Short mmCIF file of C-alpha atoms in Angstrom, two decimals:
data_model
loop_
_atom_site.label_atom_id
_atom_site.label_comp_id
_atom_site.label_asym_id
_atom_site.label_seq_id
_atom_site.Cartn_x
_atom_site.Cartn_y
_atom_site.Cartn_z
CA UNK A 7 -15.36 -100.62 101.24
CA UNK A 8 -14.51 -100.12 97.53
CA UNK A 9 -17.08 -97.74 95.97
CA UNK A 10 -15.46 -97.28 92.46
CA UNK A 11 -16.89 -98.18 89.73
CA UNK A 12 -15.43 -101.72 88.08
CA UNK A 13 -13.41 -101.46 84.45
CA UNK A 14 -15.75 -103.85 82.81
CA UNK A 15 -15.08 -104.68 79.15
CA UNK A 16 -18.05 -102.82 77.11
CA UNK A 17 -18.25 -105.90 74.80
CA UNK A 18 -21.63 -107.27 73.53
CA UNK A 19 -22.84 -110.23 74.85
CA UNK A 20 -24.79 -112.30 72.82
CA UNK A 21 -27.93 -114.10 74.51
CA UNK A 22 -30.64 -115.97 73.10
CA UNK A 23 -34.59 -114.35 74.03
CA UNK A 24 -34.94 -117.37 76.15
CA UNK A 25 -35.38 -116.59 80.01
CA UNK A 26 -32.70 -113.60 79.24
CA UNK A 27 -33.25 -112.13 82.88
CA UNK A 28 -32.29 -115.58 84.13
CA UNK A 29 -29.14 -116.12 81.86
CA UNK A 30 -27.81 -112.49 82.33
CA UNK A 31 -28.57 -113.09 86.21
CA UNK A 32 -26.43 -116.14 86.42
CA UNK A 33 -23.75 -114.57 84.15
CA UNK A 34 -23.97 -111.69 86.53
CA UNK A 35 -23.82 -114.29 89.72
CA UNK A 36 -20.55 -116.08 87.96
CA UNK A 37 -18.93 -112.22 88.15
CA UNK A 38 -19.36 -112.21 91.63
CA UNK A 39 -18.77 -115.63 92.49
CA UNK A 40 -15.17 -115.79 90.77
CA UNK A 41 -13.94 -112.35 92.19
CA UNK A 42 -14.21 -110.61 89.24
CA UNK A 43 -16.90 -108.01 91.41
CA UNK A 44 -15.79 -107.91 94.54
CA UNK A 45 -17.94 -108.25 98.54
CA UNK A 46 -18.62 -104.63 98.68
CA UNK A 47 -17.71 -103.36 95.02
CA UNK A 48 -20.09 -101.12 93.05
CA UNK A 49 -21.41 -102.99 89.78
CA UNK A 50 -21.56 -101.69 86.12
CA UNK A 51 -24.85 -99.16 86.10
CA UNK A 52 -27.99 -100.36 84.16
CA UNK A 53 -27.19 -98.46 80.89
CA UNK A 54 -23.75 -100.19 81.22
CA UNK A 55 -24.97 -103.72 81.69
CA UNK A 56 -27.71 -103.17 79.05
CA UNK A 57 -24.62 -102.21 76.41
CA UNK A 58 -22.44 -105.25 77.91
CA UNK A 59 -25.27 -107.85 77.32
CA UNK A 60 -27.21 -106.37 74.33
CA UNK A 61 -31.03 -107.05 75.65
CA UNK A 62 -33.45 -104.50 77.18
CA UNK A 63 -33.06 -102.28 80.30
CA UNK A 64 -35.95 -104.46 81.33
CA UNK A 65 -34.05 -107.93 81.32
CA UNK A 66 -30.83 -106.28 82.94
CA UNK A 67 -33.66 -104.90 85.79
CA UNK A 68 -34.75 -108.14 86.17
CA UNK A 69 -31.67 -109.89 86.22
CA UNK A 70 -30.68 -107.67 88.96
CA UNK A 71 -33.90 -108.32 91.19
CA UNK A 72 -33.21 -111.96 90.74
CA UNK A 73 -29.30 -111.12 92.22
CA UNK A 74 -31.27 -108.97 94.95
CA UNK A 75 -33.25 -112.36 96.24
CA UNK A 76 -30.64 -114.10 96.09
CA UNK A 77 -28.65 -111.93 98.57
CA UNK A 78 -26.05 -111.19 96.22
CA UNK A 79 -25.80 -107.70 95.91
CA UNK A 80 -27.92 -104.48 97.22
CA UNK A 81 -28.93 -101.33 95.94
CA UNK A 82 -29.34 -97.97 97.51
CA UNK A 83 -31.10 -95.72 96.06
CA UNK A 84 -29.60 -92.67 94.25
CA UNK A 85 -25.95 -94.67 94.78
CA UNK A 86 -26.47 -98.30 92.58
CA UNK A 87 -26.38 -101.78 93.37
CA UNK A 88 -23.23 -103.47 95.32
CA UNK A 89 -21.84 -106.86 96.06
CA UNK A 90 -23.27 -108.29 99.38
CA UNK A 91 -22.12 -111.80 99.23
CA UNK A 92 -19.72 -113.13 97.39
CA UNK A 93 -20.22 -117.29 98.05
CA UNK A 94 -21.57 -119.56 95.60
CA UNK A 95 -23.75 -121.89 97.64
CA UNK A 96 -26.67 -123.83 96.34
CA UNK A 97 -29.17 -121.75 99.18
CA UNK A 98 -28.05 -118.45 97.37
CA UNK A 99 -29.80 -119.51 94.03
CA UNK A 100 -33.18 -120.51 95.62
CA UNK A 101 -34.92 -117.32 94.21
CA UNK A 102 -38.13 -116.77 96.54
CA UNK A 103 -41.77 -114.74 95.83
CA UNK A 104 -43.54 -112.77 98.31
CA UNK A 105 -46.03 -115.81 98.83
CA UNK A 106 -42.90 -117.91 99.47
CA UNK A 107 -41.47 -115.57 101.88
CA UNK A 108 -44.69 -115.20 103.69
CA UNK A 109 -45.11 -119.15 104.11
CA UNK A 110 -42.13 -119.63 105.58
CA UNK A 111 -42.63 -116.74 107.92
CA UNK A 112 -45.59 -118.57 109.06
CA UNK A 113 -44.21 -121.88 109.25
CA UNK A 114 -41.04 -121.12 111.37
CA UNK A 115 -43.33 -119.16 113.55
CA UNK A 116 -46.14 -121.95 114.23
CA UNK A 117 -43.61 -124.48 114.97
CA UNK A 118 -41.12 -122.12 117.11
CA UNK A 119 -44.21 -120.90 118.98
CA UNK A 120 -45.63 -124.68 119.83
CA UNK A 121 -41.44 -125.82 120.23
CA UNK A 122 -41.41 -122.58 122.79
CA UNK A 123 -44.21 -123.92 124.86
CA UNK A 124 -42.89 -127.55 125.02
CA UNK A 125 -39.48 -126.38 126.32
CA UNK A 126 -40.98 -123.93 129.17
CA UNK A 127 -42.81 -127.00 130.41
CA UNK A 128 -40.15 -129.58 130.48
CA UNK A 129 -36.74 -126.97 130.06
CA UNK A 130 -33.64 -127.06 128.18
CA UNK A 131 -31.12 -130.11 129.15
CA UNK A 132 -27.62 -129.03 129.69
CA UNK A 133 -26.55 -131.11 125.92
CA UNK A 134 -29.70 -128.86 124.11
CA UNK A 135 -28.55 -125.74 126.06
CA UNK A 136 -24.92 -126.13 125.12
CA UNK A 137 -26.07 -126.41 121.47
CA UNK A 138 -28.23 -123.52 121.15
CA UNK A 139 -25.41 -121.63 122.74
CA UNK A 140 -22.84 -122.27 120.02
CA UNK A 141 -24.68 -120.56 117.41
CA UNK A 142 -25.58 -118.01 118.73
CA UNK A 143 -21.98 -117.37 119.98
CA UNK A 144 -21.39 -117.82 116.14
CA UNK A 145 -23.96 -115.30 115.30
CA UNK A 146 -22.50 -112.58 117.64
CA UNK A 147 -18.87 -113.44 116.15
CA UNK A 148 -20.21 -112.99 112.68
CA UNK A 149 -22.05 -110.06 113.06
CA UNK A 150 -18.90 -107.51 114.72
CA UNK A 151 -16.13 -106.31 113.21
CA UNK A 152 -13.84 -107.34 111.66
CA UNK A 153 -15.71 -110.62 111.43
CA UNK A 154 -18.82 -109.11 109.75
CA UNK A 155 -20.10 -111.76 107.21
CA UNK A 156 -23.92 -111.86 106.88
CA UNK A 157 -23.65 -115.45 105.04
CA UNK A 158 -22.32 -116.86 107.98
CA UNK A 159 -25.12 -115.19 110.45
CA UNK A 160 -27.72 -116.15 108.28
CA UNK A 161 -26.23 -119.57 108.52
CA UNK A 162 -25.88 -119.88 112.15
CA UNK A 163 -29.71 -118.09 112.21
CA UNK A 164 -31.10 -121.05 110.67
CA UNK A 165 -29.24 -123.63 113.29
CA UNK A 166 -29.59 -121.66 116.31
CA UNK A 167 -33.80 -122.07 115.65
CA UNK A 168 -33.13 -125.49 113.98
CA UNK A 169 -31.13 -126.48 117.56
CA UNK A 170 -34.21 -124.72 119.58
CA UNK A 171 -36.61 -126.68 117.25
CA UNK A 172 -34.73 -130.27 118.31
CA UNK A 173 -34.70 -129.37 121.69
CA UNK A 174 -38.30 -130.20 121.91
CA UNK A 175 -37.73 -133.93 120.65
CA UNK A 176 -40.21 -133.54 117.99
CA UNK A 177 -38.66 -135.43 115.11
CA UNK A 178 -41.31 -134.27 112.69
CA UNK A 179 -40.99 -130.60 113.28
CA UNK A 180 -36.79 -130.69 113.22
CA UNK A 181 -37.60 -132.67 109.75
CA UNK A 182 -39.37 -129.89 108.61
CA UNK A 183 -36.91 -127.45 109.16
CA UNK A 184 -34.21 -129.54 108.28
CA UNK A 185 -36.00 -130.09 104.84
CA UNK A 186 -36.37 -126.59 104.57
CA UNK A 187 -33.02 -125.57 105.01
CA UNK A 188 -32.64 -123.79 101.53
CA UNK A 189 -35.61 -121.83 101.88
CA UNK A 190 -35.08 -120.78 104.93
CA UNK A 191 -31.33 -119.33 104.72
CA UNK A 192 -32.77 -118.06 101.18
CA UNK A 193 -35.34 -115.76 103.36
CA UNK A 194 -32.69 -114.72 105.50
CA UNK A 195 -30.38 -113.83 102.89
CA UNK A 196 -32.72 -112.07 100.88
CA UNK A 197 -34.79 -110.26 104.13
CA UNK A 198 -31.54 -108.38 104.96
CA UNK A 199 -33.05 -108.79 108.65
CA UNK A 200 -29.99 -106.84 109.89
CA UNK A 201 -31.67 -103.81 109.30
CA UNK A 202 -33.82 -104.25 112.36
CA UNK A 203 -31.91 -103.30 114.91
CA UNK A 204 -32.02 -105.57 118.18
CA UNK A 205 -31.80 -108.53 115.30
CA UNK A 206 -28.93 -110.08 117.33
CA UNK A 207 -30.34 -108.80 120.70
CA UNK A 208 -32.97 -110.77 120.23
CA UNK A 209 -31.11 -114.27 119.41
CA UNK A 210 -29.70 -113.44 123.25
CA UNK A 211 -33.03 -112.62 124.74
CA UNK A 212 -34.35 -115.52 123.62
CA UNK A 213 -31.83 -117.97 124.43
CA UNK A 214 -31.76 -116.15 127.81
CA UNK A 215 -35.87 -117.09 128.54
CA UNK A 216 -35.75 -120.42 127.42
CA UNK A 217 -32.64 -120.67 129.79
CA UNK A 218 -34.80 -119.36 132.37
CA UNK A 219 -38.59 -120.69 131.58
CA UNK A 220 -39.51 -117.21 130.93
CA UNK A 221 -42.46 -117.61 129.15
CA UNK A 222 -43.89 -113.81 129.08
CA UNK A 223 -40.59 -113.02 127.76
CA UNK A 224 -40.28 -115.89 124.93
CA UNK A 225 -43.99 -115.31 123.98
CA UNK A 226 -43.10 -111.39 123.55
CA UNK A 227 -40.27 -112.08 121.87
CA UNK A 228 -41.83 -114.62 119.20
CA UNK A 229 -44.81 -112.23 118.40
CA UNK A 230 -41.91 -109.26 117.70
CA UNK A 231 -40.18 -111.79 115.38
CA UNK A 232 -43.27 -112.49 113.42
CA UNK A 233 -43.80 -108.81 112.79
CA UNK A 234 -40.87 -108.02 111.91
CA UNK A 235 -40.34 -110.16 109.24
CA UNK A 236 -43.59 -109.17 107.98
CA UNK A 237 -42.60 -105.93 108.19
CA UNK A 238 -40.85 -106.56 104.22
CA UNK A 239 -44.28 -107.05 102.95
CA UNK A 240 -46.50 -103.82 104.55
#
């Protein structure tokens, strides 16, 4: 990974007062998104950004918090803020609040928990099965090295429960999550859920009791999911 610092040209950028966190955010984004900052590349520090775009240490803090829930870069503390994603996709600018975050946490939950029970009644066809099992052969893939690319997990996240959800033949609920596509990989992108270590594990576990009607198993895992997203907010 490339730790150094970018050359950035220290010339002031003029913005209007208007939503300046926003602006300076989406010039940031543009950096990113046309290679100019690298996947994995330190960005300028605040102080530099704040000279670069003439406007408060405030708006540049903003600006990056907006990057943040977007998934775009990451910070750790006492190091700075790096690129994390480098893809301009229309998910990556749904910006989310903590109320937003929380609904959805709920909503994938209710609906996984009621799809669960369906499917340990009547069990996965072979078609449903093979489905489910492509993404999350596409979530392992994308989550080892040298394939890592947490874009592409959160993306095959969202259809490996969106393939679960259709399973159960309940057109309403796969609308619902189909609808709420955006939001959804938005969450993912921006809950860094890798941090949590069995996160993959758990994609297999799962897949594994449905495979088997294992409801103990499903119900444990879907009440671990729930708290660990939750886990963000506490």
């Amino acid at each position: 990974m490339n730790n150094k610092n970018p050359e950035v040209a220290m010339e002031s950028i003029h913005i209007e007062k208007a939503s300046l966190s926003n602006l300076v955010a989406d010039q940031l984004a543009e950096y990113i998104y046309n290679g100019k900052w690298e996947l994995g590349q330190q960005i300028p520090s605040e102080a530099q950004l704040t000279q670069m775009f003439n406007v408060s240490r405030v708006s540049i803090r903003s600006a990056l918090n907006v990057l943040r829930e977007r998934g775009l870069i990451r910070t750790i503390q006492g190091k700075g803020s790096f690129v994390q994603s480098a893809v301009n996709v229309p998910h990556v600018k749904f910006a989310l609040s903590e109320r937003d975050y929380l609904e959805i946490i709920d909503l994938r939950t209710a609906i996984e928990e009621y799809v669960i029970s369906r499917l340990l009644e009547s069990g996965l066809d072979k078609e449903d099965e093979k489905a489910i099992k492509e993404q999350l052969d596409l979530l392992i893939y994308w989550s080892t090295k040298p394939h890592y690319d947490y874009e592409q997990m959160c993306q095959a996240d969202y259809k490996f429960h969106l393939c679960i959800t259709r399973a159960s033949k309940n057109n309403l609920f796969s609308s619902i999550i189909e609808s709420s596509e955006e939001q959804i990989i938005s969450f993912l992108l921006a809950s860094n859920k890798i941090v949590y270590g069995n996160y993959v594990q758990s994609h297999i576990d799962l897949f594994d009791a449905l495979k088997n009607s294992n409801r103990n198993k499903t119900e444990k895992l879907t009440s671990e999911f729930r708290k660990s997203q939750q886990m963000k907010f506490n």
